[in-house]
Coordinates of C-alpha atoms in Angstrom, one line a residue:
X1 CA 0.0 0.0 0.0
X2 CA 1.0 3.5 -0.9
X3 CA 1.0 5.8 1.9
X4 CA -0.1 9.2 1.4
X5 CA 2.5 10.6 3.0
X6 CA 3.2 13.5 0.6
X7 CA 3.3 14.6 -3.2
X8 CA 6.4 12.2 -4.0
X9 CA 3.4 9.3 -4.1
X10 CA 2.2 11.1 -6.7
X11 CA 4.8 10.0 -8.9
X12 CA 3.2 6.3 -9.0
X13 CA 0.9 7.9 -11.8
X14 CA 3.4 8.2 -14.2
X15 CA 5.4 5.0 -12.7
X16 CA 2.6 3.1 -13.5
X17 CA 2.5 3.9 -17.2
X18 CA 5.6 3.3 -17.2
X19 CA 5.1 -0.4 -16.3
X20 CA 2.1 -0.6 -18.2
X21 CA 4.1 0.1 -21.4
X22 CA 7.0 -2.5 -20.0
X23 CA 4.3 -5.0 -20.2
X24 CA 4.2 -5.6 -16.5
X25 CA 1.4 -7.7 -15.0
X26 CA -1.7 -5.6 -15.7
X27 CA -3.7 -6.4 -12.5
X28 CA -0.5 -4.9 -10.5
X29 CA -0.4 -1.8 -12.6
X30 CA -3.8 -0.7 -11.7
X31 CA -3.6 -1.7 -8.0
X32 CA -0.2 0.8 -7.8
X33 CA -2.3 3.4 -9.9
X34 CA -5.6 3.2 -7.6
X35 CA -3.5 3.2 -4.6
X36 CA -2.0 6.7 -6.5
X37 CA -5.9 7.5 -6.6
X38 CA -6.1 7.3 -3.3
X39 CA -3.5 8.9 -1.9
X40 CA -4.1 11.8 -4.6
X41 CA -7.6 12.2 -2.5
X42 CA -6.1 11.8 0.6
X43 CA -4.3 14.8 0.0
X44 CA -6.9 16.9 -1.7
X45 CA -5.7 16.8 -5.0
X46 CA -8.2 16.5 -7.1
X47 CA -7.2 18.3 -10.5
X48 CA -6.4 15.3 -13.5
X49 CA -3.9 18.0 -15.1
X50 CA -1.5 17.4 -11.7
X51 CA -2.6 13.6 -11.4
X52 CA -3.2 11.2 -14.2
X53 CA -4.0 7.8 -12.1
X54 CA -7.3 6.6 -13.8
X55 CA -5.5 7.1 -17.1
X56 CA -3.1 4.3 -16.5
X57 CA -5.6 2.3 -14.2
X58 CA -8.3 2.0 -16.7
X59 CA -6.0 0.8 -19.4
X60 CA -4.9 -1.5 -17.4
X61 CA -8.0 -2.8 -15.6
X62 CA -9.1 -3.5 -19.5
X63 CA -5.2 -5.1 -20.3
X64 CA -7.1 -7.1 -17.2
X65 CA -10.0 -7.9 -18.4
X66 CA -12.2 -5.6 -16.5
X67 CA -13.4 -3.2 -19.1
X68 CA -16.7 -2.6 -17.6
X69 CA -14.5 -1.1 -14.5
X70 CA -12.4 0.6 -16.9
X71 CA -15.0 2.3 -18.4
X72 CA -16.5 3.3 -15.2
X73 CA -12.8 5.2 -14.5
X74 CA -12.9 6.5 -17.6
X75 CA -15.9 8.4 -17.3
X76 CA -15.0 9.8 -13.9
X77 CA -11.8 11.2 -15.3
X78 CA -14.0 12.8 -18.4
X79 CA -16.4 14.2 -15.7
X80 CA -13.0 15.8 -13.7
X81 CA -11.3 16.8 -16.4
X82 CA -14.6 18.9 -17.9
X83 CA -14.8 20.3 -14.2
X84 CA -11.1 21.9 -14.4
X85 CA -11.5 22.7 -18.0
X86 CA -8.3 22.6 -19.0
X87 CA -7.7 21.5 -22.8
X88 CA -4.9 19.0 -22.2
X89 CA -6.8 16.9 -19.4
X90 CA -10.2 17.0 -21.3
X91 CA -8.1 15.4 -24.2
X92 CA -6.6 12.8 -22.6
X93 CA -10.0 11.9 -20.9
X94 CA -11.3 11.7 -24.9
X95 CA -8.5 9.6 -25.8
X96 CA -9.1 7.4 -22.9
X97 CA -12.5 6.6 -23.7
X98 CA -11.8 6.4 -27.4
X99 CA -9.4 3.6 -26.7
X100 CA -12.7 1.7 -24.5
X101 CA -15.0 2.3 -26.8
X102 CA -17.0 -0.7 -27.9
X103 CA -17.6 0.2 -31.4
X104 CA -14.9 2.0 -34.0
X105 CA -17.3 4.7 -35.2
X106 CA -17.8 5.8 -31.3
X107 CA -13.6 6.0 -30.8
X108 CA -13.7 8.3 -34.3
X109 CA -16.0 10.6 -32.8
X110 CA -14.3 10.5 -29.1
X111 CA -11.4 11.2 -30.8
X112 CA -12.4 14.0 -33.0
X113 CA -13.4 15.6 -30.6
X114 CA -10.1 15.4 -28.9
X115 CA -8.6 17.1 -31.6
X116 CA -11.0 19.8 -31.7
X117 CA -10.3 20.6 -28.1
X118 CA -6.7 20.6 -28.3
X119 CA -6.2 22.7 -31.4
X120 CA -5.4 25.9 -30.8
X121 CA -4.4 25.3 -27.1
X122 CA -0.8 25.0 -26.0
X123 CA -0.6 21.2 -25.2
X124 CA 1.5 20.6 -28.6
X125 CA 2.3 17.2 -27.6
X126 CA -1.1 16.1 -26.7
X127 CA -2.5 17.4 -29.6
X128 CA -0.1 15.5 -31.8
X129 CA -0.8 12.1 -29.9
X130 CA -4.6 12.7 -30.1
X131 CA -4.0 13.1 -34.0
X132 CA -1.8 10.0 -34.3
X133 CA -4.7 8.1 -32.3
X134 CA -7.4 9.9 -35.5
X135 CA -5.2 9.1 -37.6
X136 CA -4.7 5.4 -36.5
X137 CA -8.6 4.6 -36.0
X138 CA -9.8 6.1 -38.8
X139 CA -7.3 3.5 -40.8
X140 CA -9.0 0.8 -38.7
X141 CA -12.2 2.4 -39.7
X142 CA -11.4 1.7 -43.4
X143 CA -11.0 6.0 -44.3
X144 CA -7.1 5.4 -45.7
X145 CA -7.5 8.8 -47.1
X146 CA -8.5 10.6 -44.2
X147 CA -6.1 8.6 -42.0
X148 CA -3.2 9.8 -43.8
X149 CA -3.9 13.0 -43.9
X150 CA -4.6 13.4 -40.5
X151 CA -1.2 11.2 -39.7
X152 CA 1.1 13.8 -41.8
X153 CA -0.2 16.4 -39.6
X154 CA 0.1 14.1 -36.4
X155 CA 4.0 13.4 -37.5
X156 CA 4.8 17.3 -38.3
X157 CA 3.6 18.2 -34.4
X158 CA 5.6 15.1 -32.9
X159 CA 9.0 16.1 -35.0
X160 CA 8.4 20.0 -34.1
X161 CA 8.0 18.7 -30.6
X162 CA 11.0 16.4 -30.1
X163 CA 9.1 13.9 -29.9
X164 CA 10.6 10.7 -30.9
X165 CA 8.5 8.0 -30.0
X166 CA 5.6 9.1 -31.1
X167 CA 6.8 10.4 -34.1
X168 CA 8.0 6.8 -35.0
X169 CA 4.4 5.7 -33.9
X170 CA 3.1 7.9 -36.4
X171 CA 5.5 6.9 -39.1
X172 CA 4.5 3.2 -38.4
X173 CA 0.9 4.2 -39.0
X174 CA 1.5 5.8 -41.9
X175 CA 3.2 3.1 -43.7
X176 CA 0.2 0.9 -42.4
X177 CA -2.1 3.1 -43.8
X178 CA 0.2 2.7 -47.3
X179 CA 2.1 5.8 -47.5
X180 CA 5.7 6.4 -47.2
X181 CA 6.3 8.8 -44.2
X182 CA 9.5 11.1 -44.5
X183 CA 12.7 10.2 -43.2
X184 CA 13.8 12.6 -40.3
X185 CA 16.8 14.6 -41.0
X186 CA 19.2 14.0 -39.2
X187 CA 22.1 16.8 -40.2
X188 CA 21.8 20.2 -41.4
X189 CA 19.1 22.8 -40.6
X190 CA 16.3 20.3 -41.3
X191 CA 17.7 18.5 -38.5
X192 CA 17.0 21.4 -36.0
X193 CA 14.4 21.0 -33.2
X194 CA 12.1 24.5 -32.8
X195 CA 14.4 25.1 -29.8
X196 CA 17.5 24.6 -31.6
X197 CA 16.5 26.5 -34.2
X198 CA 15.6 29.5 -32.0
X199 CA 18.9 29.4 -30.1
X200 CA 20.7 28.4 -33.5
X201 CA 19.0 32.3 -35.2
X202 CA 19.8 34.1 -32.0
X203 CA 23.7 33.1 -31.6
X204 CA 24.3 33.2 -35.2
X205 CA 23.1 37.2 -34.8
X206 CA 25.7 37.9 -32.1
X207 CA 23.5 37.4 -29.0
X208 CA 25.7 35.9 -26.3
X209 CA 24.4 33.0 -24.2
X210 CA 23.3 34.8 -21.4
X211 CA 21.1 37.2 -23.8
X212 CA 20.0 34.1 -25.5
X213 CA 18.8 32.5 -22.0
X214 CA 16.8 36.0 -21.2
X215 CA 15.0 35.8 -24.2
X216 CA 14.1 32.1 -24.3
X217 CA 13.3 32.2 -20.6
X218 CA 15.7 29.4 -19.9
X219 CA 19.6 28.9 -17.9
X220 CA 22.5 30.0 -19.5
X221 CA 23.4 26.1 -19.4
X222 CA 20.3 25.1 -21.5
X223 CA 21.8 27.0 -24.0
X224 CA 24.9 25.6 -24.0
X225 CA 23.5 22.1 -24.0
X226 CA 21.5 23.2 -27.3
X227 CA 24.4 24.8 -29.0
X228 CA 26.5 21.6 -28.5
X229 CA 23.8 20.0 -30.3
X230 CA 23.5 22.3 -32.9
X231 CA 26.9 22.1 -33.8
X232 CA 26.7 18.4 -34.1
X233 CA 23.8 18.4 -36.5
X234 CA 25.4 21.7 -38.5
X235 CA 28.4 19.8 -38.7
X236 CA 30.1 23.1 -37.4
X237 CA 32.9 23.6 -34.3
X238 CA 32.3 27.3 -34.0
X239 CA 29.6 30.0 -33.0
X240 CA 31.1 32.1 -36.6
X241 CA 29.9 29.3 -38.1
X242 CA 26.2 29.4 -37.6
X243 CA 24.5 32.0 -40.3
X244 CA 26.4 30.4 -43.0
X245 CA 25.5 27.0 -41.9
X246 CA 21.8 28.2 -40.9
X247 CA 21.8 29.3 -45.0
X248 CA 23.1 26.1 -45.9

């Protein structure tokens, strides 16, 4: 048993993803993420944007075989999350019940709707995720066309994100689906995250690092880390370097 001893229990939300995606024992899973749920209310917090328990514990109480149970979790999260309002939780909550829905047409919708919530807010990565879900059940739902179209845009918010994983998700759907997803570069400007590219512009102007960290809003050593990568991928050794290689 968890006990609810203060926010570091918290972190058994996103542990128990974690193990959900190592393929751990699903029954396990959900008892560590409803004892998560527990000690969340035990300490009054009740927001699904700062604890994301029933996430993990429905899908894996339906890993379990309890889907009716699942379901039930599911619902309470979409009732929180609509209660906070926040575009990012109300999202996942859609997801969630897209992925126990008994019938494809119902997870299109769910998950429609998902994207409609999250466009236009500031939860990049969620939004991409909720498009490679479209984009994958819509395949399943036999619209190929559709599918793609809404992968290509999944897989340009997962690369502008960073994010890896799902980005290769979304390229394995896409060559499901029959098209031929882009490679990701992996030198030259191309190559550049939208942070990179940002601190890449700025240093190549003649800001310094500290200036560079004042306008970005982050620590001198961020920048450092960034421009060590950005050499790598320019195939550069020095800051004079940078415009001409930015052209390039």
């Amino acid at each position: 048993m968890l006990a609810a001893e203060g926010p570091v229990h918290l972190l058994g939300g996103p542990r128990a993803r974690l193990r959900l995606a190592r393929g751990d024992a699903p029954a396990l899973v959900a008892r560590e993420a409803l004892e998560v749920g527990r000690a969340a209310r035990e300490l009054g917090v009740l927001n699904p944007a700062m604890v994301q328990w029933r996430v993990p514990a429905a899908l894996a109480l339906h890993a379990d075989g309890r889907t009716e149970q699942a379901r039930e979790l599911a619902g309470e999260e979409w009732a929180a999350a609509r209660a906070w309002g926040a575009p990012a939780p109300v999202g996942r909550a859609l997801r969630l019940l897209a992925a126990l829905a008994p019938r494809r047409a119902d997870a299109v919708e769910l998950l429609r709707e998902a994207v409609t919530v999250l466009d236009g807010s500031m939860a990049r990565l969620d939004r991409a995720a909720a498009r490679a879900d479209l984009g994958t059940a819509l395949h399943a739902a036999g619209f190929t066309a559709d599918a793609r179209s809404v992968l290509r845009i999944a897989l340009d918010t997962a690369e502008q994100c960073d994010a890896r994983p799902l980005a290769e998700r979304v390229r394995a759907a896409l060559r499901a689906a029959g098209a031929r997803p882009r490679r990701a570069a992996l030198s030259g400007p191309a190559a550049l995250t939208p942070s990179e590219l940002r601190v890449a512009e700025l240093a190549a102007a003649g800001a310094t690092n500290r200036v560079v960290a004042q306008q970005l809003f982050v620590t001198p050593k961020t920048v450092e880390v960034h421009l060590s990568r950005i050499y790598r991928k320019l195939g550069i050794t020095a800051r004079t370097q940078l415009a001409a290689a930015l052209r390039g």
